[in-house]
Short mmCIF file of C-alpha atoms in Angstrom, two decimals:
data_model
loop_
_atom_site.label_atom_id
_atom_site.label_comp_id
_atom_site.label_asym_id
_atom_site.label_seq_id
_atom_site.Cartn_x
_atom_site.Cartn_y
_atom_site.Cartn_z
CA UNK A 984 5.45 12.91 5.26
CA UNK A 985 3.29 16.01 4.88
CA UNK A 986 3.04 15.35 1.14
CA UNK A 987 1.87 11.76 1.77
CA UNK A 988 -0.80 12.90 4.24
CA UNK A 989 -2.00 15.46 1.65
CA UNK A 990 -2.21 12.75 -1.05
CA UNK A 991 -4.18 10.48 1.28
CA UNK A 992 -6.64 13.28 2.04
CA UNK A 993 -7.33 14.11 -1.61
CA UNK A 994 -7.10 10.62 -3.13
CA UNK A 995 -8.13 8.19 -0.39
CA UNK A 996 -10.40 6.24 -2.74
CA UNK A 997 -7.54 4.97 -4.90
CA UNK A 998 -5.52 3.98 -1.83
CA UNK A 999 -8.47 1.99 -0.43
CA UNK A 1000 -8.87 0.10 -3.70
CA UNK A 1001 -5.13 -0.65 -3.85
CA UNK A 1002 -4.97 -1.86 -0.23
CA UNK A 1003 -8.15 -3.95 -0.61
CA UNK A 1004 -6.81 -5.59 -3.77
CA UNK A 1005 -3.50 -6.40 -2.08
CA UNK A 1006 -5.35 -7.83 0.94
CA UNK A 1007 -7.44 -10.14 -1.26
CA UNK A 1008 -4.27 -11.32 -3.01
CA UNK A 1009 -2.62 -12.05 0.36
CA UNK A 1010 -5.73 -13.88 1.56
CA UNK A 1011 -5.82 -16.14 -1.49
CA UNK A 1012 -2.06 -16.74 -1.31
CA UNK A 1013 -2.15 -17.51 2.43
CA UNK A 1014 -5.20 -19.78 2.17
CA UNK A 1015 -4.88 -21.93 -0.94
CA UNK A 1016 -8.15 -23.66 -1.64
CA UNK A 1017 -10.17 -20.89 0.01
CA UNK A 1018 -12.88 -21.20 -2.61
CA UNK A 1019 -12.70 -24.96 -2.79
CA UNK A 1020 -16.26 -26.13 -2.56
CA UNK A 1021 -17.15 -29.00 -4.85
CA UNK A 1022 -20.78 -27.91 -5.05
CA UNK A 1023 -20.01 -24.50 -6.44
CA UNK A 1024 -18.31 -23.15 -9.56
CA UNK A 1025 -15.46 -25.65 -9.94
CA UNK A 1026 -14.44 -24.23 -13.31
CA UNK A 1027 -13.44 -20.91 -11.74
CA UNK A 1028 -12.18 -21.98 -8.31
CA UNK A 1029 -9.10 -23.58 -9.80
CA UNK A 1030 -8.11 -20.19 -11.18
CA UNK A 1031 -9.13 -17.75 -8.43
CA UNK A 1032 -7.40 -19.35 -5.44
CA UNK A 1033 -4.25 -20.43 -7.25
CA UNK A 1034 -0.92 -18.58 -7.20
CA UNK A 1035 -1.38 -17.87 -10.92
CA UNK A 1036 -4.19 -15.47 -9.97
CA UNK A 1037 -3.27 -14.49 -6.40
CA UNK A 1038 0.33 -13.41 -7.04
CA UNK A 1039 -0.57 -10.85 -9.76
CA UNK A 1040 -3.32 -9.49 -7.49
CA UNK A 1041 -0.87 -9.19 -4.60
CA UNK A 1042 1.77 -7.52 -6.78
CA UNK A 1043 -0.77 -5.17 -8.39
CA UNK A 1044 -2.13 -4.11 -5.02
CA UNK A 1045 1.28 -3.51 -3.46
CA UNK A 1046 2.58 -1.67 -6.53
CA UNK A 1047 -0.49 0.56 -6.40
CA UNK A 1048 0.21 1.40 -2.75
CA UNK A 1049 3.91 2.07 -3.45
CA UNK A 1050 3.17 4.25 -6.50
CA UNK A 1051 0.54 6.12 -4.48
CA UNK A 1052 3.05 6.78 -1.70
CA UNK A 1053 5.58 8.04 -4.25
CA UNK A 1054 3.01 10.27 -5.95
CA UNK A 1055 3.37 8.55 -9.34
CA UNK A 1056 -0.06 9.33 -10.79
CA UNK A 1057 0.93 8.53 -14.39
CA UNK A 1058 0.41 4.81 -13.72
CA UNK A 1059 -3.00 5.32 -12.11
CA UNK A 1060 -5.15 4.54 -15.17
CA UNK A 1061 -3.44 1.22 -15.87
CA UNK A 1062 -3.83 0.12 -12.26
CA UNK A 1063 -7.49 1.16 -12.15
CA UNK A 1064 -8.15 -0.97 -15.24
CA UNK A 1065 -6.34 -3.90 -13.59
CA UNK A 1066 -8.29 -3.45 -10.34
CA UNK A 1067 -11.57 -3.23 -12.24
CA UNK A 1068 -10.80 -6.51 -14.01
CA UNK A 1069 -9.88 -8.28 -10.76
CA UNK A 1070 -12.98 -7.10 -8.90
CA UNK A 1071 -15.27 -7.86 -11.85
CA UNK A 1072 -13.99 -11.45 -11.84
CA UNK A 1073 -14.75 -11.64 -8.10
CA UNK A 1074 -18.19 -10.10 -8.61
CA UNK A 1075 -19.09 -12.56 -11.38
CA UNK A 1076 -17.85 -15.53 -9.36
CA UNK A 1077 -19.73 -14.52 -6.20
CA UNK A 1078 -22.88 -13.53 -8.12
CA UNK A 1079 -22.84 -16.87 -9.96
CA UNK A 1080 -22.61 -18.70 -6.64
CA UNK A 1081 -25.52 -16.67 -5.20
CA UNK A 1082 -27.63 -17.19 -8.34
CA UNK A 1083 -27.13 -20.96 -8.18
CA UNK A 1084 -28.45 -21.28 -4.64
CA UNK A 1085 -25.34 -20.72 -2.51
CA UNK A 1086 -26.36 -17.50 -0.83
CA UNK A 1087 -23.62 -15.08 0.12
CA UNK A 1088 -23.09 -11.36 0.47
CA UNK A 1089 -19.68 -11.29 -1.18
CA UNK A 1090 -21.19 -10.34 -4.53
CA UNK A 1091 -22.46 -7.11 -2.96
CA UNK A 1092 -19.00 -6.20 -1.66
CA UNK A 1093 -17.42 -6.98 -5.02
CA UNK A 1094 -20.07 -4.98 -6.88
CA UNK A 1095 -19.55 -1.95 -4.64
CA UNK A 1096 -15.80 -2.10 -5.06
CA UNK A 1097 -16.38 -2.13 -8.83
CA UNK A 1098 -18.55 0.98 -8.43
CA UNK A 1099 -15.84 2.68 -6.33
CA UNK A 1100 -13.19 1.89 -8.95
CA UNK A 1101 -15.43 3.25 -11.71
CA UNK A 1102 -16.13 6.47 -9.79
CA UNK A 1103 -12.46 6.95 -8.90
CA UNK A 1104 -11.61 6.58 -12.59
CA UNK A 1105 -14.41 8.96 -13.55
CA UNK A 1106 -14.06 11.67 -10.89
CA UNK A 1107 -10.75 11.01 -9.15
CA UNK A 1108 -8.90 14.00 -10.56
CA UNK A 1109 -11.62 16.50 -9.62
CA UNK A 1110 -10.51 16.32 -5.99
CA UNK A 1111 -6.99 17.52 -6.81
CA UNK A 1112 -6.10 20.69 -4.86
#
């Protein structure tokens, strides 16, 4: 337990990204059709809120949390790349919706999560003690 608390203190950014990604996957899985709005980007909504997209997000998020808890840092880079891809898709979808007149603040959240992922990938190991 003490080791887990230590890992959380020095690497909380990665854990936040993993938990957030899992939560988004659960949300899309629990609420099919969440993005279903005929007046918005129909070409992407059929992908984002379907199990084909939500299940890998859910699995990737949960695996990231489990590997974090076990201290398996060797898989970190692969998961950060996966998380960056997922959140970039969200950012582009939300930004497209905002740019086409459907104002929302979700693109800001998705952009900031992309920034966090980038900074964790760039500086994450410098906090190791």
